[in-house]
Amino acid sequence: MSVAEYFSSMEYGPAPEDDQPARAWLAEHGASFGHFIGGAWCAPSSGERFETRAPASGDVLAHVAQGDAADVAAAVAAARAAQPGWFALGGAARARHLYALARMVQRHSRLFAVLEALDNGKPIRETRDIDIPLVARHFLHHAGWAQLQESEFADWSPLGVIGQIVPWNFPLLMLAWKIAPAIALGNCVVLKPAEYTPLTALLFAELAHRAGLPDGVLNVVTGDGRTGAALVDHPGVDKIAFTGSTEVGRHIRKVTAGSGKSLTLELGGKSPFIVFDDADLDGAVEGVVDAIWFNQGQVCCAGSRLLVQEGIEARFIAKLKQRMATLRVGASLDKGIDIGAIVDPVQLARIEALVEAGRNEGCSIWQAREVALPNAGCFYPPTLITDVAPASTLAQEEIFGPVLVTMSFRTPDEAVALANNSRYGLAASVWSETIGRALDIAPQLACGVVWVNATNLFDAGVGFGGYRESGYGREGGREGVYEYLKPHGWTMPLRAARVVREGGAPASIDGVDRIDRTAKLYIGGKQVRPDNGYSRAVYAPGGEFVGEVSDGSRKDVRDAVAAARNAQKWSQASTHNRAQVLYYLAENLAARADEFARQLARRADVSVNDAREEVDASITRLFSYAAWADKFDGAVHSPPLRGVALAMHEPLGVIGIACPDEAPLLAFVSLVGPALALGNRVVVLPSEACPLMATDFYQIVETSDVPAGALNILTGARSALLPALAKHDDVDALWCFGLADEAALVERESIGNLKRTFVDHGRRLDWFDRSSEGLAFLRQAVQVKNIWIPYGD
Ligand code: NAI
């Protein structure tokens, strides 16, 4: 027998991991758990418990508490009580606690790895080599951010109490992603693990307590979606951080609308895995294995859509099938398996139903005959689906199982079009040996993570998160830290003198006509009349008639959004070019500063001196954003894995902006400035009370080389225009500064395309303060795309 024959006929023997230490921990607790609140175990107030099972065998592992509103309230109270003291400890002391947690995870790594594999059904090889080391890395990395908090985030404060809801696919890793940044920066947490996989979170809470984490900093309340809903509803929670299905994420956005709670959502995906004809095909086949059969395909960023260039399709699929035949499916504690169990029969049924739907739509389904499934437990074989139409169920729906759908493309443009033909936008893999091609494709992909010649790479120092309906917010890296902070200035009271409605000294109106001309809308670079042909009178706060503006309608909103959509050139313009245009705006406003000040004084009933101060501040602010336009760069991360990750700042696309009544010119430029500087196209609703400053401003825009459609200005009734913007699916983000109920409306109506919202909840910012400029706004004007590229060896 030759060595080759020997290898091809050799059978695998079982290589079981000992589960006794994990079973002993369960037995120590009588295989029955309460919640972990305020540093102690607490029985559920209802007395209700439910089973958690090992998916690989179906055996009951333990009973855990079903949390209700009373349990959630107790946990929130414990977190609230602990938070001031935890923050007051200071960054360096908190850093030591996080280091202690990292070391605790390393000390108990095998226990965590076995318990996770048992409870989730995933291979021990993965929990041992991927999940648990990454958990430790997260605490270590974020210990560093705690250490640097006072110097790096001096103008920012923690949010307070954070409600975190995690799914079952990476139970402990998601816990780490959520709690490490939150507690590092001085927040306290109530975490709800997924109902299928609560055990490692409970073990973590117990061991963290033993490692000296102060009581109440981390509280774990177990239960199903009802417990999650109670946490979302609790008024004492300052932020909800959620990972899970797009459906539940959307629901959470809706029910938290107007509550003032911050929200980050990490949702589903249907990520493309693109193989060009010049790719290393064998490498790419291994990439597919990691993309879709890692964790049984139960990965939000799984490369679940294989897009192969036509010329190599047949050869690539043949290689892939050959590789699929060698995959081994089996019990999670067998160290020799590739694919473990599906988390629960409910999920298995979901996968089966979706594949069946594909069969009915005419797709071809292939599974290797050589792959045997265990007799008991919850398993699904690796599956390849061909003959898939781009619009079919299987090409569009997240299957969340070991099922790969494949399509082919001819040209790079076609690859991009297919890749972006999805409501999601989480991740993508690009395979090509031509670096120029891969790096040409990466910026064209509408997603938050791109891996070049690699897949499913993660690191605590590299941000992760989606575009479109894959959610918003980032986890990991500096951008993930900001998700748990708020700028100091956002709680400062408004300076009374700036309130437009409060009047002031009678304005000097020398040289100014008492009646303004009728201002038009500004859409697509043109002054246009409103669709309905109506105008609105505008009065100064003292009641004096000061002019008329167009009464824009929903149709005008549609036209303005279409104009903004078509102005992609602004997003593609060089940062140098955008900076120049913003300098030009500032320069042209400066040339007319006296006139703007006199008009502002009359229309807003403020003294000429105050008005002049506002105009000057507006000019300075435009200069600042011109300066930022070519400086708010991304970053290059050096993860301890392979290559580097380019964190690129990309514009969001079309941003709708609703301005407040305070400081009608300064607030307008403070919001439009960062959005334009970073390459977004804008549809802006100026102050309803004092809109004429914005309509005067379009004369500045017209003389400043702003391309048509990059900035569109709509006047009219806010009650008609704002809902139309909020509901429009071609608006990517909506900023609303003004009244609290407008913020609620914006958040509630944003759920259609899950647009990013940035609202002040009626807080009334001081637009003259330096906290109303800079990072807090620039961050909101970009989304970060992390592109992992090979670099060095
Ligand atoms: P899910 O979104 O229902 O569950 C995720 C978490 O949210 C769990 O902790 C759950 O208890 C909690 N939850 C459920 N309803 C809630 C509510 N109304 N309020 C607050 N929390 C709530 O996801 P599920 O049902 O486990 O899986 C269904 C599908 O969702 C999967 O097949 C997959 O397509 C997707 N999914 C995506 C994940 C991701 O990482 N992006 C993770 C898990 C599921």
PDB file of C-alpha atoms in Angstrom, residues 210-384:
ATOM      1  CA  ARG A 210     -14.242  35.612  42.073  1.00  0.00           C
ATOM      2  CA  ALA A 211     -11.637  37.631  40.133  1.00  0.00           C
ATOM      3  CA  GLY A 212     -12.693  40.734  42.065  1.00  0.00           C
ATOM      4  CA  LEU A 213     -15.030  42.533  39.653  1.00  0.00           C
ATOM      5  CA  PRO A 214     -17.099  44.816  41.920  1.00  0.00           C
ATOM      6  CA  ASP A 215     -20.702  43.775  42.563  1.00  0.00           C
ATOM      7  CA  GLY A 216     -23.240  45.136  40.105  1.00  0.00           C
ATOM      8  CA  VAL A 217     -20.780  45.990  37.327  1.00  0.00           C
ATOM      9  CA  LEU A 218     -21.878  42.893  35.394  1.00  0.00           C
ATOM     10  CA  ASN A 219     -25.323  41.401  35.926  1.00  0.00           C
ATOM     11  CA  VAL A 220     -26.610  38.423  33.957  1.00  0.00           C
ATOM     12  CA  VAL A 221     -30.346  37.837  33.585  1.00  0.00           C
ATOM     13  CA  THR A 222     -31.270  34.722  31.631  1.00  0.00           C
ATOM     14  CA  GLY A 223     -34.451  34.072  29.699  1.00  0.00           C
ATOM     15  CA  ASP A 224     -35.968  34.187  26.244  1.00  0.00           C
ATOM     16  CA  GLY A 225     -37.167  37.042  24.060  1.00  0.00           C
ATOM     17  CA  ARG A 226     -39.625  38.176  26.754  1.00  0.00           C
ATOM     18  CA  THR A 227     -36.724  38.846  29.108  1.00  0.00           C
ATOM     19  CA  GLY A 228     -34.942  40.723  26.323  1.00  0.00           C
ATOM     20  CA  ALA A 229     -38.087  42.784  25.739  1.00  0.00           C
ATOM     21  CA  ALA A 230     -38.292  43.662  29.454  1.00  0.00           C
ATOM     22  CA  LEU A 231     -34.689  44.857  29.351  1.00  0.00           C
ATOM     23  CA  VAL A 232     -35.347  46.937  26.242  1.00  0.00           C
ATOM     24  CA  ASP A 233     -38.395  48.511  27.920  1.00  0.00           C
ATOM     25  CA  HIS A 234     -36.771  49.343  31.246  1.00  0.00           C
ATOM     26  CA  PRO A 235     -36.569  53.127  31.660  1.00  0.00           C
ATOM     27  CA  GLY A 236     -33.369  52.869  33.711  1.00  0.00           C
ATOM     28  CA  VAL A 237     -31.360  51.576  30.772  1.00  0.00           C
ATOM     29  CA  ASP A 238     -29.329  54.197  28.894  1.00  0.00           C
ATOM     30  CA  LYS A 239     -28.373  52.086  25.911  1.00  0.00           C
ATOM     31  CA  ILE A 240     -29.310  48.811  24.273  1.00  0.00           C
ATOM     32  CA  ALA A 241     -26.622  46.908  22.389  1.00  0.00           C
ATOM     33  CA  PHE A 242     -28.171  44.059  20.440  1.00  0.00           C
ATOM     34  CA  THR A 243     -26.843  41.281  18.243  1.00  0.00           C
ATOM     35  CA  GLY A 244     -29.343  38.973  16.559  1.00  0.00           C
ATOM     36  CA  SER A 245     -31.906  38.850  13.809  1.00  0.00           C
ATOM     37  CA  THR A 246     -32.797  41.869  11.683  1.00  0.00           C
ATOM     38  CA  GLU A 247     -36.443  41.300  12.578  1.00  0.00           C
ATOM     39  CA  VAL A 248     -35.874  41.678  16.329  1.00  0.00           C
ATOM     40  CA  GLY A 249     -33.379  44.517  15.757  1.00  0.00           C
ATOM     41  CA  ARG A 250     -35.997  46.433  13.806  1.00  0.00           C
ATOM     42  CA  HIS A 251     -38.561  45.810  16.545  1.00  0.00           C
ATOM     43  CA  ILE A 252     -36.150  47.129  19.187  1.00  0.00           C
ATOM     44  CA  ARG A 253     -35.556  50.296  17.140  1.00  0.00           C
ATOM     45  CA  LYS A 254     -39.290  50.839  16.999  1.00  0.00           C
ATOM     46  CA  VAL A 255     -40.026  50.312  20.678  1.00  0.00           C
ATOM     47  CA  THR A 256     -37.083  52.424  21.890  1.00  0.00           C
ATOM     48  CA  ALA A 257     -37.947  55.327  19.547  1.00  0.00           C
ATOM     49  CA  GLY A 258     -38.069  58.562  21.495  1.00  0.00           C
ATOM     50  CA  SER A 259     -36.932  56.960  24.755  1.00  0.00           C
ATOM     51  CA  GLY A 260     -33.542  58.660  24.601  1.00  0.00           C
ATOM     52  CA  LYS A 261     -31.791  55.280  24.766  1.00  0.00           C
ATOM     53  CA  SER A 262     -28.775  54.842  22.535  1.00  0.00           C
ATOM     54  CA  LEU A 263     -28.918  51.822  20.293  1.00  0.00           C
ATOM     55  CA  THR A 264     -26.466  49.732  18.359  1.00  0.00           C
ATOM     56  CA  LEU A 265     -27.600  46.826  16.219  1.00  0.00           C
ATOM     57  CA  GLU A 266     -25.482  44.028  14.814  1.00  0.00           C
ATOM     58  CA  LEU A 267     -27.871  42.090  12.628  1.00  0.00           C
ATOM     59  CA  GLY A 268     -28.004  39.542   9.863  1.00  0.00           C
ATOM     60  CA  GLY A 269     -26.127  39.204   6.619  1.00  0.00           C
ATOM     61  CA  LYS A 270     -25.901  37.427   3.295  1.00  0.00           C
ATOM     62  CA  SER A 271     -22.263  38.052   2.628  1.00  0.00           C
ATOM     63  CA  PRO A 272     -20.751  37.472  -0.818  1.00  0.00           C
ATOM     64  CA  PHE A 273     -17.618  35.386  -1.333  1.00  0.00           C
ATOM     65  CA  ILE A 274     -16.242  36.548  -4.684  1.00  0.00           C
ATOM     66  CA  VAL A 275     -13.740  34.409  -6.583  1.00  0.00           C
ATOM     67  CA  PHE A 276     -12.052  35.941  -9.645  1.00  0.00           C
ATOM     68  CA  ASP A 277     -10.475  33.818 -12.366  1.00  0.00           C
ATOM     69  CA  ASP A 278      -6.998  34.840 -11.238  1.00  0.00           C
ATOM     70  CA  ALA A 279      -7.516  33.615  -7.662  1.00  0.00           C
ATOM     71  CA  ASP A 280      -5.513  30.871  -5.995  1.00  0.00           C
ATOM     72  CA  LEU A 281      -8.330  28.347  -6.389  1.00  0.00           C
ATOM     73  CA  ASP A 282      -7.153  25.868  -3.770  1.00  0.00           C
ATOM     74  CA  GLY A 283      -6.722  28.679  -1.284  1.00  0.00           C
ATOM     75  CA  ALA A 284     -10.179  29.962  -2.155  1.00  0.00           C
ATOM     76  CA  VAL A 285     -11.718  26.491  -1.616  1.00  0.00           C
ATOM     77  CA  GLU A 286     -10.258  26.454   1.901  1.00  0.00           C
ATOM     78  CA  GLY A 287     -11.614  29.979   2.262  1.00  0.00           C
ATOM     79  CA  VAL A 288     -15.116  28.737   1.426  1.00  0.00           C
ATOM     80  CA  VAL A 289     -14.792  26.040   4.096  1.00  0.00           C
ATOM     81  CA  ASP A 290     -13.993  28.732   6.679  1.00  0.00           C
ATOM     82  CA  ALA A 291     -16.611  31.087   5.284  1.00  0.00           C
ATOM     83  CA  ILE A 292     -19.675  28.875   5.420  1.00  0.00           C
ATOM     84  CA  TRP A 293     -18.849  25.729   7.372  1.00  0.00           C
ATOM     85  CA  PHE A 294     -17.184  27.457  10.304  1.00  0.00           C
ATOM     86  CA  ASN A 295     -19.633  27.272  13.227  1.00  0.00           C
ATOM     87  CA  GLN A 296     -22.078  25.335  10.988  1.00  0.00           C
ATOM     88  CA  GLY A 297     -22.645  28.498   8.974  1.00  0.00           C
ATOM     89  CA  GLN A 298     -24.346  30.072  11.993  1.00  0.00           C
ATOM     90  CA  VAL A 299     -22.301  33.222  11.578  1.00  0.00           C
ATOM     91  CA  CYS A 300     -23.784  36.639  10.839  1.00  0.00           C
ATOM     92  CA  CYS A 301     -20.966  37.410   8.398  1.00  0.00           C
ATOM     93  CA  ALA A 302     -20.795  33.891   6.884  1.00  0.00           C
ATOM     94  CA  GLY A 303     -19.771  33.922   3.225  1.00  0.00           C
ATOM     95  CA  SER A 304     -23.068  32.368   2.237  1.00  0.00           C
ATOM     96  CA  ARG A 305     -23.221  33.577  -1.388  1.00  0.00           C
ATOM     97  CA  LEU A 306     -20.443  32.218  -3.567  1.00  0.00           C
ATOM     98  CA  LEU A 307     -19.926  34.371  -6.675  1.00  0.00           C
ATOM     99  CA  VAL A 308     -17.499  32.763  -9.131  1.00  0.00           C
ATOM    100  CA  GLN A 309     -16.172  34.180 -12.379  1.00  0.00           C
ATOM    101  CA  GLU A 310     -17.640  32.265 -15.300  1.00  0.00           C
ATOM    102  CA  GLY A 311     -14.418  30.916 -16.842  1.00  0.00           C
ATOM    103  CA  ILE A 312     -13.422  29.009 -13.699  1.00  0.00           C
ATOM    104  CA  GLU A 313     -16.852  28.155 -12.359  1.00  0.00           C
ATOM    105  CA  ALA A 314     -16.920  24.486 -13.381  1.00  0.00           C
ATOM    106  CA  ARG A 315     -13.366  23.841 -12.173  1.00  0.00           C
ATOM    107  CA  PHE A 316     -13.938  25.641  -8.889  1.00  0.00           C
ATOM    108  CA  ILE A 317     -17.219  23.873  -8.129  1.00  0.00           C
ATOM    109  CA  ALA A 318     -15.594  20.502  -8.887  1.00  0.00           C
ATOM    110  CA  LYS A 319     -12.768  21.272  -6.438  1.00  0.00           C
ATOM    111  CA  LEU A 320     -15.246  22.452  -3.863  1.00  0.00           C
ATOM    112  CA  LYS A 321     -17.337  19.304  -4.102  1.00  0.00           C
ATOM    113  CA  GLN A 322     -14.224  17.207  -3.694  1.00  0.00           C
ATOM    114  CA  ARG A 323     -13.358  19.133  -0.545  1.00  0.00           C
ATOM    115  CA  MET A 324     -16.911  18.928   0.782  1.00  0.00           C
ATOM    116  CA  ALA A 325     -16.756  15.154   0.602  1.00  0.00           C
ATOM    117  CA  THR A 326     -13.926  15.200   3.163  1.00  0.00           C
ATOM    118  CA  LEU A 327     -15.731  17.297   5.768  1.00  0.00           C
ATOM    119  CA  ARG A 328     -16.641  15.440   8.941  1.00  0.00           C
ATOM    120  CA  VAL A 329     -19.832  16.198  10.826  1.00  0.00           C
ATOM    121  CA  GLY A 330     -20.069  15.026  14.427  1.00  0.00           C
ATOM    122  CA  ALA A 331     -20.313  15.530  18.149  1.00  0.00           C
ATOM    123  CA  SER A 332     -18.965  18.852  19.354  1.00  0.00           C
ATOM    124  CA  LEU A 333     -16.496  17.313  21.802  1.00  0.00           C
ATOM    125  CA  ASP A 334     -14.842  15.155  19.137  1.00  0.00           C
ATOM    126  CA  LYS A 335     -11.590  16.939  18.304  1.00  0.00           C
ATOM    127  CA  GLY A 336     -11.495  15.430  14.812  1.00  0.00           C
ATOM    128  CA  ILE A 337     -14.690  16.938  13.400  1.00  0.00           C
ATOM    129  CA  ASP A 338     -15.120  19.925  11.089  1.00  0.00           C
ATOM    130  CA  ILE A 339     -18.799  20.637  11.557  1.00  0.00           C
ATOM    131  CA  GLY A 340     -20.762  20.316  14.779  1.00  0.00           C
ATOM    132  CA  ALA A 341     -24.450  20.410  15.653  1.00  0.00           C
ATOM    133  CA  ILE A 342     -27.078  23.013  14.797  1.00  0.00           C
ATOM    134  CA  VAL A 343     -27.973  24.897  17.954  1.00  0.00           C
ATOM    135  CA  ASP A 344     -31.593  23.777  18.305  1.00  0.00           C
ATOM    136  CA  PRO A 345     -34.292  21.793  16.461  1.00  0.00           C
ATOM    137  CA  VAL A 346     -36.078  25.098  15.772  1.00  0.00           C
ATOM    138  CA  GLN A 347     -33.080  26.360  13.816  1.00  0.00           C
ATOM    139  CA  LEU A 348     -32.667  23.005  12.066  1.00  0.00           C
ATOM    140  CA  ALA A 349     -36.296  23.143  10.927  1.00  0.00           C
ATOM    141  CA  ARG A 350     -35.724  26.680   9.653  1.00  0.00           C
ATOM    142  CA  ILE A 351     -32.744  25.575   7.552  1.00  0.00           C
ATOM    143  CA  GLU A 352     -34.658  22.587   6.181  1.00  0.00           C
ATOM    144  CA  ALA A 353     -37.638  24.759   5.275  1.00  0.00           C
ATOM    145  CA  LEU A 354     -35.491  27.315   3.453  1.00  0.00           C
ATOM    146  CA  VAL A 355     -33.635  24.647   1.456  1.00  0.00           C
ATOM    147  CA  GLU A 356     -36.998  23.108   0.566  1.00  0.00           C
ATOM    148  CA  ALA A 357     -38.233  26.510  -0.613  1.00  0.00           C
ATOM    149  CA  GLY A 358     -35.137  26.687  -2.819  1.00  0.00           C
ATOM    150  CA  ARG A 359     -35.870  23.266  -4.267  1.00  0.00           C
ATOM    151  CA  ASN A 360     -39.394  24.416  -5.127  1.00  0.00           C
ATOM    152  CA  GLU A 361     -37.945  27.488  -6.858  1.00  0.00           C
ATOM    153  CA  GLY A 362     -35.874  25.225  -9.126  1.00  0.00           C
ATOM    154  CA  CYS A 363     -32.486  25.349  -7.381  1.00  0.00           C
ATOM    155  CA  SER A 364     -30.202  22.291  -7.513  1.00  0.00           C
ATOM    156  CA  ILE A 365     -29.175  20.963  -4.125  1.00  0.00           C
ATOM    157  CA  TRP A 366     -25.982  18.988  -3.659  1.00  0.00           C
ATOM    158  CA  GLN A 367     -24.687  17.149  -0.587  1.00  0.00           C
ATOM    159  CA  ALA A 368     -21.679  14.800  -0.583  1.00  0.00           C
ATOM    160  CA  ARG A 369     -22.630  11.143  -0.244  1.00  0.00           C
ATOM    161  CA  GLU A 370     -19.475  10.559   1.796  1.00  0.00           C
ATOM    162  CA  VAL A 371     -20.553  12.857   4.643  1.00  0.00           C
ATOM    163  CA  ALA A 372     -22.320  10.843   7.330  1.00  0.00           C
ATOM    164  CA  LEU A 373     -24.441  12.439  10.040  1.00  0.00           C
ATOM    165  CA  PRO A 374     -24.534  11.128  13.626  1.00  0.00           C
ATOM    166  CA  ASN A 375     -27.663   9.151  14.472  1.00  0.00           C
ATOM    167  CA  ALA A 376     -28.739  11.327  17.377  1.00  0.00           C
ATOM    168  CA  GLY A 377     -28.598  15.105  17.845  1.00  0.00           C
ATOM    169  CA  CYS A 378     -29.318  18.086  15.696  1.00  0.00           C
ATOM    170  CA  PHE A 379     -27.245  18.010  12.491  1.00  0.00           C
ATOM    171  CA  TYR A 380     -27.359  19.279   8.930  1.00  0.00           C
ATOM    172  CA  PRO A 381     -24.884  18.270   6.211  1.00  0.00           C
ATOM    173  CA  PRO A 382     -22.734  20.763   4.274  1.00  0.00           C
ATOM    174  CA  THR A 383     -24.824  21.755   1.282  1.00  0.00           C
ATOM    175  CA  LEU A 384     -24.092  23.438  -2.036  1.00  0.00           C
TER     176      LEU A 384
END
